Amino acid sequence: MAMQRRRLGRVDYATTFDAMRAFTEARTPGTPDELWLCEHPPVFTQGLAGKAEHVLDAGDIPVVSSNRGGQVTYHGPGQVVAYPLIDLQALGIFVKEYVFRLEQAVIKTLEGYGVTGHRVAGAPGIYVNLGDPFGHGALPGPPDPRDPWRGIGKIAALGIKVSRHCSYHGLALNVAMDLSPYERINPCGYAGLRTVDLSTIGVHVDPERAAADLGDRLESYLSP
């Protein structure tokens, strides 16, 4: 069965969370996988492992608890959020492979803009070398224990939930957004981690175009 792609536009986070959880709970072995692409109004979301101390100053931005993995992150306009609703058992993969494919879809999307995306062991998501985001060298290292994130910027966050072998939640790619809310949190629980978007590193692409490109990559990696 072909994956169904849905473009939701700008939608409330909590409402979308409830909808994808309900979809996952109601699906049967014959339910086609879906890919939801959207954008959220400004919101901080806390994962299951989220610690209150990583929200430094929420201010007027709401904080919503979620059942995804991980710590606190931010969603806002100019960011592409992708929610793949996938039957992993039917696809024949386990969670580790699923996470690899999500990250690979982001890496390949960035590659299409000339940007080199990187993984960091133990820290899900995709990162760029701030000193040379278009180069093919490794990330700066070894890390300085006093500033382990020096020279590294996070451009895509990942947090998932798997229930009865079916996934929901997903990933967020920063395209052209107001990054200042990230200064109010320790992104993904990491103090000192800088968050960037494509426009920060000199790539100017419309978020709608980026959503289509990311959607294409996700479909290619998550289809039988």
GROMACS .gro file of C-alpha atoms in nm:
model
  224
    1MET     CA    1   0.000   0.000   0.000
    2ALA     CA    2   0.136   0.340  -0.095
    3MET     CA    3   0.215   0.583   0.182
    4GLN     CA    4  -0.031   0.871   0.200
    5ARG     CA    5   0.125   1.216   0.234
    6ARG     CA    6  -0.074   1.487   0.408
    7ARG     CA    7   0.017   1.857   0.413
    8LEU     CA    8  -0.146   1.998   0.726
    9GLY     CA    9  -0.024   2.358   0.713
   10ARG     CA   10   0.026   2.541   1.042
   11VAL     CA   11  -0.149   2.342   1.313
   12ASP     CA   12  -0.163   2.337   1.691
   13TYR     CA   13   0.092   2.097   1.841
   14ALA     CA   14  -0.130   1.942   2.111
   15THR     CA   15  -0.415   1.885   1.864
   16THR     CA   16  -0.178   1.719   1.618
   17PHE     CA   17  -0.026   1.505   1.893
   18ASP     CA   18  -0.372   1.380   1.991
   19ALA     CA   19  -0.460   1.310   1.627
   20MET     CA   20  -0.151   1.103   1.549
   21ARG     CA   21  -0.183   0.909   1.873
   22ALA     CA   22  -0.548   0.834   1.790
   23PHE     CA   23  -0.452   0.730   1.435
   24THR     CA   24  -0.187   0.492   1.571
   25GLU     CA   25  -0.419   0.339   1.831
   26ALA     CA   26  -0.695   0.283   1.575
   27ARG     CA   27  -0.488   0.149   1.287
   28THR     CA   28  -0.506  -0.215   1.177
   29PRO     CA   29  -0.264  -0.427   0.971
   30GLY     CA   30  -0.445  -0.302   0.661
   31THR     CA   31  -0.410   0.069   0.742
   32PRO     CA   32  -0.180   0.249   0.494
   33ASP     CA   33   0.115   0.436   0.641
   34GLU     CA   34   0.088   0.813   0.639
   35LEU     CA   35   0.334   1.102   0.640
   36TRP     CA   36   0.213   1.426   0.795
   37LEU     CA   37   0.405   1.743   0.709
   38CYS     CA   38   0.327   2.057   0.902
   39GLU     CA   39   0.442   2.363   1.092
   40HIS     CA   40   0.353   2.460   1.448
   41PRO     CA   41   0.296   2.792   1.620
   42PRO     CA   42   0.565   2.863   1.882
   43VAL     CA   43   0.574   2.584   2.142
   44PHE     CA   44   0.825   2.403   2.361
   45THR     CA   45   0.768   2.030   2.385
   46GLN     CA   46   0.901   1.803   2.658
   47GLY     CA   47   0.976   1.438   2.590
   48LEU     CA   48   0.933   1.153   2.836
   49ALA     CA   49   1.284   1.209   2.971
   50GLY     CA   50   1.235   1.585   2.988
   51LYS     CA   51   1.371   1.767   3.292
   52ALA     CA   52   1.219   2.096   3.403
   53GLU     CA   53   1.561   2.254   3.453
   54HIS     CA   54   1.628   2.240   3.079
   55VAL     CA   55   1.353   2.499   3.027
   56LEU     CA   56   1.544   2.810   3.131
   57ASP     CA   57   1.277   3.074   3.065
   58ALA     CA   58   0.968   2.972   2.869
   59GLY     CA   59   0.821   3.321   2.891
   60ASP     CA   60   0.506   3.349   2.681
   61ILE     CA   61   0.572   3.027   2.486
   62PRO     CA   62   0.368   2.729   2.610
   63VAL     CA   63   0.539   2.411   2.728
   64VAL     CA   64   0.356   2.091   2.629
   65SER     CA   65   0.438   1.747   2.768
   66SER     CA   66   0.463   1.469   2.514
   67ASN     CA   67   0.518   1.093   2.511
   68ARG     CA   68   0.799   1.103   2.253
   69GLY     CA   69   1.155   1.021   2.347
   70GLY     CA   70   1.407   1.286   2.437
   71GLN     CA   71   1.420   1.615   2.619
   72VAL     CA   72   1.290   1.964   2.543
   73THR     CA   73   1.285   2.115   2.195
   74TYR     CA   74   1.119   2.408   2.020
   75HIS     CA   75   0.880   2.419   1.726
   76GLY     CA   76   0.789   2.736   1.542
   77PRO     CA   77   0.713   2.897   1.206
   78GLY     CA   78   0.975   2.837   0.939
   79GLN     CA   79   1.046   2.484   1.059
   80VAL     CA   80   0.936   2.174   0.869
   81VAL     CA   81   0.791   1.909   1.103
   82ALA     CA   82   0.747   1.557   0.966
   83TYR     CA   83   0.541   1.289   1.140
   84PRO     CA   84   0.584   0.948   0.972
   85LEU     CA   85   0.310   0.712   1.091
   86ILE     CA   86   0.473   0.384   0.998
   87ASP     CA   87   0.402   0.017   1.068
   88LEU     CA   88   0.759  -0.089   1.136
   89GLN     CA   89   0.669  -0.457   1.151
   90ALA     CA   90   0.513  -0.447   0.805
   91LEU     CA   91   0.818  -0.259   0.676
   92GLY     CA   92   1.040  -0.526   0.829
   93ILE     CA   93   1.263  -0.300   1.039
   94PHE     CA   94   1.330  -0.232   1.406
   95VAL     CA   95   1.358   0.099   1.589
   96LYS     CA   96   1.734   0.140   1.546
   97GLU     CA   97   1.705   0.102   1.169
   98TYR     CA   98   1.404   0.333   1.164
   99VAL     CA   99   1.598   0.611   1.340
  100PHE     CA  100   1.888   0.559   1.097
  101ARG     CA  101   1.652   0.600   0.801
  102LEU     CA  102   1.494   0.916   0.944
  103GLU     CA  103   1.836   1.070   0.992
  104GLN     CA  104   1.947   0.956   0.648
  105ALA     CA  105   1.645   1.124   0.490
  106VAL     CA  106   1.749   1.453   0.651
  107ILE     CA  107   2.113   1.408   0.546
  108LYS     CA  108   2.007   1.350   0.187
  109THR     CA  109   1.769   1.647   0.194
  110LEU     CA  110   2.052   1.870   0.315
  111GLU     CA  111   2.282   1.723   0.052
  112GLY     CA  112   2.042   1.850  -0.210
  113TYR     CA  113   2.117   2.203  -0.088
  114GLY     CA  114   2.492   2.143  -0.079
  115VAL     CA  115   2.500   2.108   0.301
  116THR     CA  116   2.679   1.821   0.477
  117GLY     CA  117   2.479   1.679   0.765
  118HIS     CA  118   2.641   1.478   1.042
  119ARG     CA  119   2.536   1.235   1.312
  120VAL     CA  120   2.671   1.265   1.667
  121ALA     CA  121   2.698   0.940   1.863
  122GLY     CA  122   2.448   0.928   2.148
  123ALA     CA  123   2.271   1.249   2.043
  124PRO     CA  124   1.993   1.179   1.789
  125GLY     CA  125   1.934   1.439   1.522
  126ILE     CA  126   2.146   1.596   1.250
  127TYR     CA  127   2.424   1.850   1.296
  128VAL     CA  128   2.642   2.076   1.080
  129ASN     CA  129   2.997   2.200   1.103
  130LEU     CA  130   2.948   2.570   1.168
  131GLY     CA  131   3.293   2.652   1.033
  132ASP     CA  132   3.230   2.478   0.700
  133PRO     CA  133   2.871   2.356   0.657
  134PHE     CA  134   2.930   2.283   0.287
  135GLY     CA  135   3.256   2.093   0.335
  136HIS     CA  136   3.287   1.717   0.356
  137GLY     CA  137   3.522   1.695   0.652
  138ALA     CA  138   3.432   1.550   0.989
  139LEU     CA  139   3.286   1.756   1.269
  140PRO     CA  140   3.538   1.944   1.487
  141GLY     CA  141   3.697   1.719   1.746
  142PRO     CA  142   3.791   1.580   1.979
  143PRO     CA  143   3.543   1.782   2.189
  144ASP     CA  144   3.669   2.021   2.452
  145PRO     CA  145   3.519   1.905   2.785
  146ARG     CA  146   3.468   2.271   2.876
  147ASP     CA  147   3.275   2.337   2.552
  148PRO     CA  148   3.178   2.003   2.393
  149TRP     CA  149   2.957   2.162   2.128
  150ARG     CA  150   3.210   2.413   2.000
  151GLY     CA  151   3.184   2.450   1.623
  152ILE     CA  152   2.873   2.231   1.599
  153GLY     CA  153   2.515   2.338   1.526
  154LYS     CA  154   2.200   2.129   1.538
  155ILE     CA  155   1.980   2.170   1.233
  156ALA     CA  156   1.730   1.885   1.278
  157ALA     CA  157   1.582   1.728   1.592
  158LEU     CA  158   1.436   1.380   1.624
  159GLY     CA  159   1.199   1.226   1.876
  160ILE     CA  160   0.974   0.926   1.824
  161LYS     CA  161   0.722   0.701   1.992
  162VAL     CA  162   0.660   0.338   1.894
  163SER     CA  163   0.341   0.164   2.004
  164ARG     CA  164   0.253  -0.191   1.890
  165HIS     CA  165   0.533  -0.168   1.632
  166CYS     CA  166   0.386   0.154   1.489
  167SER     CA  167   0.564   0.490   1.498
  168TYR     CA  168   0.446   0.841   1.555
  169HIS     CA  169   0.605   1.178   1.635
  170GLY     CA  170   0.910   1.226   1.412
  171LEU     CA  171   1.154   1.499   1.321
  172ALA     CA  172   1.188   1.871   1.266
  173LEU     CA  173   1.414   2.044   1.011
  174ASN     CA  174   1.497   2.409   1.072
  175VAL     CA  175   1.461   2.607   0.750
  176ALA     CA  176   1.406   2.981   0.805
  177MET     CA  177   1.287   3.059   1.156
  178ASP     CA  178   1.329   3.286   1.455
  179LEU     CA  179   1.594   3.094   1.649
  180SER     CA  180   1.586   3.313   1.961
  181PRO     CA  181   1.345   3.082   2.154
  182TYR     CA  182   1.620   2.818   2.158
  183GLU     CA  183   1.809   3.050   2.392
  184ARG     CA  184   1.536   2.989   2.651
  185ILE     CA  185   1.611   2.615   2.671
  186ASN     CA  186   1.896   2.367   2.673
  187PRO     CA  187   1.808   2.217   2.333
  188CYS     CA  188   1.751   1.843   2.367
  189GLY     CA  189   1.898   1.870   2.716
  190TYR     CA  190   2.240   1.996   2.605
  191ALA     CA  191   2.364   2.318   2.761
  192GLY     CA  192   2.570   2.519   2.515
  193LEU     CA  193   2.437   2.347   2.204
  194ARG     CA  194   2.371   2.600   1.929
  195THR     CA  195   2.067   2.548   1.707
  196VAL     CA  196   2.081   2.672   1.348
  197ASP     CA  197   1.862   2.673   1.040
  198LEU     CA  198   1.932   2.663   0.668
  199SER     CA  199   1.907   3.041   0.634
  200THR     CA  200   2.170   3.090   0.908
  201ILE     CA  201   2.426   2.897   0.707
  202GLY     CA  202   2.342   3.072   0.381
  203VAL     CA  203   2.084   2.842   0.221
  204HIS     CA  204   1.765   3.022   0.127
  205VAL     CA  205   1.487   2.782   0.044
  206ASP     CA  206   1.113   2.821   0.089
  207PRO     CA  207   0.983   2.605   0.376
  208GLU     CA  208   0.717   2.463   0.144
  209ARG     CA  209   0.989   2.350  -0.097
  210ALA     CA  210   1.191   2.206   0.190
  211ALA     CA  211   0.884   2.017   0.314
  212ALA     CA  212   0.833   1.864  -0.031
  213ASP     CA  213   1.200   1.768  -0.057
  214LEU     CA  214   1.207   1.614   0.290
  215GLY     CA  215   0.880   1.434   0.221
  216ASP     CA  216   1.024   1.281  -0.095
  217ARG     CA  217   1.328   1.153   0.093
  218LEU     CA  218   1.124   1.013   0.378
  219GLU     CA  219   0.893   0.829   0.140
  220SER     CA  220   1.191   0.676  -0.040
  221TYR     CA  221   1.344   0.550   0.285
  222LEU     CA  222   1.023   0.438   0.450
  223SER     CA  223   0.846   0.261   0.165
  224PRO     CA  224   0.868  -0.117   0.111
   0.00000   0.00000   0.00000
